[in-house]
Structure formats: C-alpha cells, structure tokens
mmCIF file of C-alpha atoms in Angstrom:
data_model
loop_
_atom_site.group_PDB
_atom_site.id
_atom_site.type_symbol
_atom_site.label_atom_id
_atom_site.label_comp_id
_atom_site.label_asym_id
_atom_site.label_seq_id
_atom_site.Cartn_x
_atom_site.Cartn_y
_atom_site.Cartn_z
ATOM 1 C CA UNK X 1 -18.519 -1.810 -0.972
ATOM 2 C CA UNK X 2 -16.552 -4.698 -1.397
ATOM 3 C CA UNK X 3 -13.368 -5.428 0.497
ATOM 4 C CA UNK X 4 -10.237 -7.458 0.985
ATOM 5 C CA UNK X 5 -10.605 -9.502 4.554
ATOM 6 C CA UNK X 6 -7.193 -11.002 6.033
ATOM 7 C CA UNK X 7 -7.354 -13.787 8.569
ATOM 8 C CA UNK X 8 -6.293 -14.218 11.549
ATOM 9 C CA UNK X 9 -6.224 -10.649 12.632
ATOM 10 C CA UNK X 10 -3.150 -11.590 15.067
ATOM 11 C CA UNK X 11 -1.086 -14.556 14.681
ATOM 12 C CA UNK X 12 1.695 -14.869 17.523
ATOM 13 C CA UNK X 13 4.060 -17.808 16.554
ATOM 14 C CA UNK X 14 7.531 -19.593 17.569
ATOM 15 C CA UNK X 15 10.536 -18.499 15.941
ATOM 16 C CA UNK X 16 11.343 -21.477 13.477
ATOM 17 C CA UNK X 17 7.575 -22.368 13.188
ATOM 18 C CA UNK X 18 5.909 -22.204 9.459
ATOM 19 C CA UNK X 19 2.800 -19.145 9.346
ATOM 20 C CA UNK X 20 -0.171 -19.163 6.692
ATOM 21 C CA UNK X 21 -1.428 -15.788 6.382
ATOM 22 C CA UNK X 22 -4.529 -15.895 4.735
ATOM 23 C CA UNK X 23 -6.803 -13.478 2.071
ATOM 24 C CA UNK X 24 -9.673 -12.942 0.448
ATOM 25 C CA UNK X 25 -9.258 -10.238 -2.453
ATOM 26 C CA UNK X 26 -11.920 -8.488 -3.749
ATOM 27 C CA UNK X 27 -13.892 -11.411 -5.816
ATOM 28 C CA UNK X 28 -13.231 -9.632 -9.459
ATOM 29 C CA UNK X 29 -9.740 -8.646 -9.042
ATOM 30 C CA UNK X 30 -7.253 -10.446 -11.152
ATOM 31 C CA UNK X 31 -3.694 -9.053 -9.828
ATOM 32 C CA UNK X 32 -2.911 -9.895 -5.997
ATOM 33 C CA UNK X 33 -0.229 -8.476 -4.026
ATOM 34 C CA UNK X 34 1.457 -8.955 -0.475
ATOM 35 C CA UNK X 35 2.830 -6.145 1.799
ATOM 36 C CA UNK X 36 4.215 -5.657 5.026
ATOM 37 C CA UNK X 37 4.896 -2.953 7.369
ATOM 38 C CA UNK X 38 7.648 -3.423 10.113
ATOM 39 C CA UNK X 39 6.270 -1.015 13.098
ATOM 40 C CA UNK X 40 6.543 1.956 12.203
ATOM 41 C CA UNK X 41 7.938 1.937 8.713
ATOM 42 C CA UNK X 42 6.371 2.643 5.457
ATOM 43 C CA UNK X 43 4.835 -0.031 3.534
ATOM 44 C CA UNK X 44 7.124 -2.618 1.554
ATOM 45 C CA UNK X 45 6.234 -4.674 -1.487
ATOM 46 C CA UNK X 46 6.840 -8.107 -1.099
ATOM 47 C CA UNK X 47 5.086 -9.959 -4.033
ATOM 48 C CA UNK X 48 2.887 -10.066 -6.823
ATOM 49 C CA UNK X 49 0.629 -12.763 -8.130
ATOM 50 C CA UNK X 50 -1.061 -12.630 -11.589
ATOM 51 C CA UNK X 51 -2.449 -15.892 -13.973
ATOM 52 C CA UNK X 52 -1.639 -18.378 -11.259
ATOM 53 C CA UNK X 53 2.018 -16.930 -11.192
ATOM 54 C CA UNK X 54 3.821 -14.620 -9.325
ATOM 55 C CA UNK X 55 4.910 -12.032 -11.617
ATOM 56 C CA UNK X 56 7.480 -9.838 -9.094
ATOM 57 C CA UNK X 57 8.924 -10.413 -5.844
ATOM 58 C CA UNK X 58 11.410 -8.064 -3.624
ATOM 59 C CA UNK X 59 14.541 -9.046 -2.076
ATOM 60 C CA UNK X 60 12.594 -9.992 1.176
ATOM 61 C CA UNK X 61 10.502 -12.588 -0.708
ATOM 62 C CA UNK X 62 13.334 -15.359 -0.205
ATOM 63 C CA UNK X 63 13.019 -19.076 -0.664
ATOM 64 C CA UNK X 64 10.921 -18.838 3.607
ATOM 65 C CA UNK X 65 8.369 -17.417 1.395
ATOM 66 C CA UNK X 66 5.331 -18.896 -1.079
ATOM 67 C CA UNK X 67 2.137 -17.691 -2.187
ATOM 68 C CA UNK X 68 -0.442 -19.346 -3.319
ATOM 69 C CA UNK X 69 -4.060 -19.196 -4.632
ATOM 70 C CA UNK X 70 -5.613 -22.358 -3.487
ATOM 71 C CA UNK X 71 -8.962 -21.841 -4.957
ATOM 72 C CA UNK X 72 -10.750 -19.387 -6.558
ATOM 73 C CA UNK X 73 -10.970 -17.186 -3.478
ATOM 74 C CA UNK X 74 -8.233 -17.225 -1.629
ATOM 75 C CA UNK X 75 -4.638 -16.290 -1.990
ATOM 76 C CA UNK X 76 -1.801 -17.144 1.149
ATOM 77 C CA UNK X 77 1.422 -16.041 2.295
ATOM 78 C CA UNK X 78 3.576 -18.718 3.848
ATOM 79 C CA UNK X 79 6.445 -18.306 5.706
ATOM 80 C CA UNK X 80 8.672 -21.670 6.220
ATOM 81 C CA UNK X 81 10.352 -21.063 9.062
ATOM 82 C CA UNK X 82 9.834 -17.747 10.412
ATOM 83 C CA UNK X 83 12.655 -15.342 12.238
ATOM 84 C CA UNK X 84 12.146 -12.994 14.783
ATOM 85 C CA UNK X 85 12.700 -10.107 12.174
ATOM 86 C CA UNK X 86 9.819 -11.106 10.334
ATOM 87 C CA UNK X 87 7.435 -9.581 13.400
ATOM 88 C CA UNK X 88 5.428 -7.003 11.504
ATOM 89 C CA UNK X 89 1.841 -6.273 9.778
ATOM 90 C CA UNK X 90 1.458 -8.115 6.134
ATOM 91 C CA UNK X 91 -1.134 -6.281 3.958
ATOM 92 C CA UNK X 92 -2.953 -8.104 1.070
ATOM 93 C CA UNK X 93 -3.915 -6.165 -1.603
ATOM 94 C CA UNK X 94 -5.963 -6.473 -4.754
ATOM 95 C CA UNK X 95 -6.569 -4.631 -7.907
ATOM 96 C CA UNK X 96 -8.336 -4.752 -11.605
ATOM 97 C CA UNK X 97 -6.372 -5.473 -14.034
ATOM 98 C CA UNK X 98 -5.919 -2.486 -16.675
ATOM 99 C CA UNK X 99 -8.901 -1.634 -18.540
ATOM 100 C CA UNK X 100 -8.982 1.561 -20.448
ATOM 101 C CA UNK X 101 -7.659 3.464 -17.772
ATOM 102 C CA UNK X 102 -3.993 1.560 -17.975
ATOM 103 C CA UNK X 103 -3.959 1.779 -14.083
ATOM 104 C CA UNK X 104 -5.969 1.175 -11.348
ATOM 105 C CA UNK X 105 -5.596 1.187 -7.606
ATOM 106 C CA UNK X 106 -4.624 -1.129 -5.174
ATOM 107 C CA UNK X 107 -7.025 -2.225 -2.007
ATOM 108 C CA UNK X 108 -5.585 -3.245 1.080
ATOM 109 C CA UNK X 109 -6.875 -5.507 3.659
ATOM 110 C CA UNK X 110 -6.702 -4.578 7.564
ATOM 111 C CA UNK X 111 -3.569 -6.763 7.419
ATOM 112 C CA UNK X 112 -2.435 -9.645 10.375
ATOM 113 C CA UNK X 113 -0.531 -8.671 12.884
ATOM 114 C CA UNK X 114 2.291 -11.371 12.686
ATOM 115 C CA UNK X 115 4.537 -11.717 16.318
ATOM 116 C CA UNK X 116 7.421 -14.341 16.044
ATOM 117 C CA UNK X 117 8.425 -15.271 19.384
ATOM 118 C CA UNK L 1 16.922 3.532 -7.200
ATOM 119 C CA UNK L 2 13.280 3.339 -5.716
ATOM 120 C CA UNK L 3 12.368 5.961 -3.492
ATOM 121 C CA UNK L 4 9.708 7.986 -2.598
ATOM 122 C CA UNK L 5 10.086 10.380 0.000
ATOM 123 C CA UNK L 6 8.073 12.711 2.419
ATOM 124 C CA UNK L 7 10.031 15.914 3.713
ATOM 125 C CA UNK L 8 7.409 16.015 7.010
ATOM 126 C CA UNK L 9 6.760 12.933 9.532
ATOM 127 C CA UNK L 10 4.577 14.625 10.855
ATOM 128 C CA UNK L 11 1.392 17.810 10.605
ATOM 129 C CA UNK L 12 -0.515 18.919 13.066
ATOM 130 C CA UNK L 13 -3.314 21.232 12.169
ATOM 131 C CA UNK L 14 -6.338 23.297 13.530
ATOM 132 C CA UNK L 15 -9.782 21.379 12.688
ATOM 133 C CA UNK L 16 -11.379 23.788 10.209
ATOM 134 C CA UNK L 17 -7.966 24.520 8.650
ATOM 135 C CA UNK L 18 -6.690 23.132 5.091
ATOM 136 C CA UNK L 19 -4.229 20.473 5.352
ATOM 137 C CA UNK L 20 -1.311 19.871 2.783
ATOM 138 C CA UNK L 21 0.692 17.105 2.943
ATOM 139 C CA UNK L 22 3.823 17.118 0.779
ATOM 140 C CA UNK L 23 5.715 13.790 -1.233
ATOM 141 C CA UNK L 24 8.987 14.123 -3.423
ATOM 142 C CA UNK L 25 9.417 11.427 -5.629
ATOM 143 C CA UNK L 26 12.884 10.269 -7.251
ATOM 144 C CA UNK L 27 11.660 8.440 -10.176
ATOM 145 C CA UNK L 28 10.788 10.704 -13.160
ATOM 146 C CA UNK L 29 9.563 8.064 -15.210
ATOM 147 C CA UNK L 30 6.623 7.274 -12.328
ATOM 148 C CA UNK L 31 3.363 8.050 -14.243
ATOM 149 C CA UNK L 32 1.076 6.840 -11.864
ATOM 150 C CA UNK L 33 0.299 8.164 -8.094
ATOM 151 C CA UNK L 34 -2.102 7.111 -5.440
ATOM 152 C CA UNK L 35 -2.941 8.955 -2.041
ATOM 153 C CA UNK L 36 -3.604 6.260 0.792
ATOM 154 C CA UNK L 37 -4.661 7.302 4.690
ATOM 155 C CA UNK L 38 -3.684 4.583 7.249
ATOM 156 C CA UNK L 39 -5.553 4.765 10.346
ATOM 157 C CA UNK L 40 -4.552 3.432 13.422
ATOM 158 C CA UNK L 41 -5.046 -0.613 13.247
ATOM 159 C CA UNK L 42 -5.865 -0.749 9.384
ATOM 160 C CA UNK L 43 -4.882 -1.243 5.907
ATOM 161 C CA UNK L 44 -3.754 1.795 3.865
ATOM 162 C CA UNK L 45 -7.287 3.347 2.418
ATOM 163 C CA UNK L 46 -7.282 4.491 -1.205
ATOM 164 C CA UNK L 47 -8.279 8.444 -1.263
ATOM 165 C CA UNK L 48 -7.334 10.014 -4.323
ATOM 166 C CA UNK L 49 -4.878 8.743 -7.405
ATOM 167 C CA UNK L 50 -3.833 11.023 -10.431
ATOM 168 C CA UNK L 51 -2.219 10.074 -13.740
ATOM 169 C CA UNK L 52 0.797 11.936 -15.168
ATOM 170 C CA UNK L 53 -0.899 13.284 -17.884
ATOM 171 C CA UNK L 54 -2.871 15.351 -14.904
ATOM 172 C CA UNK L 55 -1.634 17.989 -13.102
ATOM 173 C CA UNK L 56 -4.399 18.749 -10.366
ATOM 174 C CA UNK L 57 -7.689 16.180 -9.525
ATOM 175 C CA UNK L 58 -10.211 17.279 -7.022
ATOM 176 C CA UNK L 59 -12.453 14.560 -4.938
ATOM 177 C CA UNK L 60 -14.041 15.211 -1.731
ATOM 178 C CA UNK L 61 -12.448 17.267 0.222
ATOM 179 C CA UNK L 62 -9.555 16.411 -0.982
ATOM 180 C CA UNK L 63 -6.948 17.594 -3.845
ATOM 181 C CA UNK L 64 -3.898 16.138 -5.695
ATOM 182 C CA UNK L 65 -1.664 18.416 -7.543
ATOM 183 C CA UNK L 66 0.841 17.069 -9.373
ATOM 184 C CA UNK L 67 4.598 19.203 -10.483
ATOM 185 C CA UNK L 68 6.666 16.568 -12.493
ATOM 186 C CA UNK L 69 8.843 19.683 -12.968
ATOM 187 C CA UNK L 70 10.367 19.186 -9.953
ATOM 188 C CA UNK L 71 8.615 15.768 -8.859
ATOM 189 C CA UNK L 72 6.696 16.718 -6.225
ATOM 190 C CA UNK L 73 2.911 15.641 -5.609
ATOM 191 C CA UNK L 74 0.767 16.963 -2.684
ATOM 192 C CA UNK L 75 -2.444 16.752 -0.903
ATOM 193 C CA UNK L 76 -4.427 18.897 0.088
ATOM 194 C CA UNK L 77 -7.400 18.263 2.676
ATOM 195 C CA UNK L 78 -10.106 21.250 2.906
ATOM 196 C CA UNK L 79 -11.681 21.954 6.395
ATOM 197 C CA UNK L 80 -9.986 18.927 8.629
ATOM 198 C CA UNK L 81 -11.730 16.981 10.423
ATOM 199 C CA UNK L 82 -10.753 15.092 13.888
ATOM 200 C CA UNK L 83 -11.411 11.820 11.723
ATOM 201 C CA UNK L 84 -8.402 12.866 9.126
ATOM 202 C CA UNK L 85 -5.947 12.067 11.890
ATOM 203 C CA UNK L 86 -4.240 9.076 10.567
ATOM 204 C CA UNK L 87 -0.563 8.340 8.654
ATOM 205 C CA UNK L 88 -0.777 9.399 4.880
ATOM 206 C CA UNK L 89 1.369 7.440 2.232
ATOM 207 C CA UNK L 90 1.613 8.745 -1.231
ATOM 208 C CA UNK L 91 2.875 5.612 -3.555
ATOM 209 C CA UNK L 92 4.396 5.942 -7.177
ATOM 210 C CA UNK L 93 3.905 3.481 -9.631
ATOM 211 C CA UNK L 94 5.967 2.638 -13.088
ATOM 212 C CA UNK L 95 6.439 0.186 -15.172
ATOM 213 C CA UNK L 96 10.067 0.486 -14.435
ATOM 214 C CA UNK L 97 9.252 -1.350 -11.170
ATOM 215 C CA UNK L 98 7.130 -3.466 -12.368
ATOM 216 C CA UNK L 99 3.877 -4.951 -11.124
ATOM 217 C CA UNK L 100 3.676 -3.034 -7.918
ATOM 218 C CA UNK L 101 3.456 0.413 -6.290
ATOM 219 C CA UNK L 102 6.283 1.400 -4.357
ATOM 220 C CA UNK L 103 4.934 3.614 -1.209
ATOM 221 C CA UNK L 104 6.646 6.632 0.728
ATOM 222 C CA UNK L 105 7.755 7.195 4.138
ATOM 223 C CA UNK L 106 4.434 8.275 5.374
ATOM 224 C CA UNK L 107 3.331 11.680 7.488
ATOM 225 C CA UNK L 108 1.316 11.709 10.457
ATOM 226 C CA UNK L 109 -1.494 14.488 10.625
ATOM 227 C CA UNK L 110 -2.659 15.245 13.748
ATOM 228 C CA UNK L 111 -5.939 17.466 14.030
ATOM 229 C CA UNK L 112 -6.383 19.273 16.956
ATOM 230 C CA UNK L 113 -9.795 20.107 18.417
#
C-alpha cells in the first residue's frame, strides 16, 4: 500500500537555526497538507498546498514558515528561524483530490520529531 | 469557532469487550468525518470516515454512527484487541474551514489483557 515517508525521523536543532522538514506524499495525490502535534495535544493544521499554491494556512503558519514542492515528489516545510516553542511532531499528509465521492481522506506520514534547543 | 471535542481522554477496556469511543462536534455545517488511530511513535492512521448523508458505516471491526441531531459521532470497536491500544482522533471536515480537516482532542484506549 502506498505511503507518505517524512525525513529525518528526528531533527534536533539550535534555537534561531532554519529546519527543512522533508516529504514524500503518496505519488498520485494532488492536495498536500502540513500538521503538527505539540506533545501531547491533538493534531493542528498548519497548511495546505494545492496547484503549486498554498491554498490555506492557520495562524501558526507565520512569515518563519514556507512550503514548497521542489519537484515532482517532494513537498518541504521550512522554518526560518526556529523558537523553542516550535519543539513538536510535524505530520505530512496527502490526499486525492475530489472525484465523485466530493471527499476523500487524508494520509499521514510517521511525522519528524522536531527538538529546538 | 472550530472545535471538535472528545468528552473521555481516556478508555480502558477488557480485550474481548466492545469499545466505543465518543466525539461531539460544534460545527453543524461539518459534512464530512474521519476516524484516525495514532499509535505510539506514528502518524494518525485512517480507519473509518462517514459522510453526512450517512448515519451508521460498518468496516472491520469497526463502526461509525453518526447523530447530527445532537452532533455527536462515535466509534465503536467489536472484540478489542491488545493492538487497538493507541490515541483515537475523530476530525470534521467543511468547507467552512476550508481545505483541511480540523481534528479533536483525542482519547486514549487502553486494552487490558
């Protein structure tokens, strides 16, 4: 079955130091998404990417934050210059766009384990 | 406002016994609800979505019933297992929020051996 894979599992990094999270989606999957999950917490939205364009963002997704699909395989979460509060687990998710169903799942990755120092 | 909400952090059950795990949702124009399990370590894992226009859908094991009456969804897990233990999210989608799904707080089921 095929599935989203997030690299680096763990990233530990320097507050103030710029993070690339990376992701594969799943390779016919036209809407991307990123998530994150402070420990503990439920799962937040934090953007969506659709037609080379991000097409919603939260109120975490400040101006630290970019996504970007580099090729046609990838898709990235950067944070500029991270902050201590931005320790937690970011999920990458993928879905189909809707067919004749209207609505279709998400799939997660495992996620990365981000640590700011 | 967004908000999805789970009345019980956390379950503990007999293996063998039926689980149900209960979600209230606020938004009554959500038409669209997914079921994910989170084990420890890993991504939240699709089980079981339902539309609006549904009221109950059965996969394995597993059942979502659906009361937009009083917006409440719940599932139910038939003869749980040790590997059911995990953190279970119910998420609400609408096109009110856009482009995403908008998850709740999550309840921990614990099966005991």
């Amino acid at each position: 079955e095929p599935e989203v894979t997030q690299t680096p599992s763990h990233q530990v990094t320097q507050m103030g130091q710029e993070v690339i999270l990376r992701c594969v989606p799943i390779s016919n999957h036209l809407y991307f998404y990123w998530y994150r999950q402070i420990l503990g917490q439920k799962v937040e939205f934090l953007v969506s990417f659709y037609n080379n364009e991000i097409s919603e963002k939260s109120e975490i997704f400040d101006d630290q934050f970019s996504v970007e699909r580099p090729d046609g395989s990838n898709f990235t979460l950067k944070i500029r210059s991270t902050k201590l509060e931005d320790s937690a687990m970011y999920f990458c998710a993928s879905r189909l766009p809707p067919g004749q169903s209207l609505y279709s799942p998400l799939h997660f990755g495992n996620g990365t384990r981000l640590t700011v120092t | 406002g967004e908000s999805v909400g789970l009345h019980l952090p956390t379950l503990s059950v007999q293996e063998g016994d039926n689980s149900i795990i209960n979600c209230a949702y606020s938004n009554s124009a959500s038409d669209y609800f997914i079921w994910y399990k989170q084990e420890s370590g890993k991504g939240p894992q699709f089980i079981i979505d339902i539309r609006s226009n549904m009221d109950k859908r059965q996969g394995q094991r597993v059942t979502v019933l659906l009361n937009k009456t009083v917006k409440h969804l719940s599932l139910q897990i038939a003869a749980t297992q040790p590997g059911d233990s995990a953190v279970y999210f119910c998420a609400e989608y609408s096109m009110e929020y856009g482009n995403k799904l908008v998850f709740g707080a999550g309840t921990i089921l614990r099966v005991k051996s």
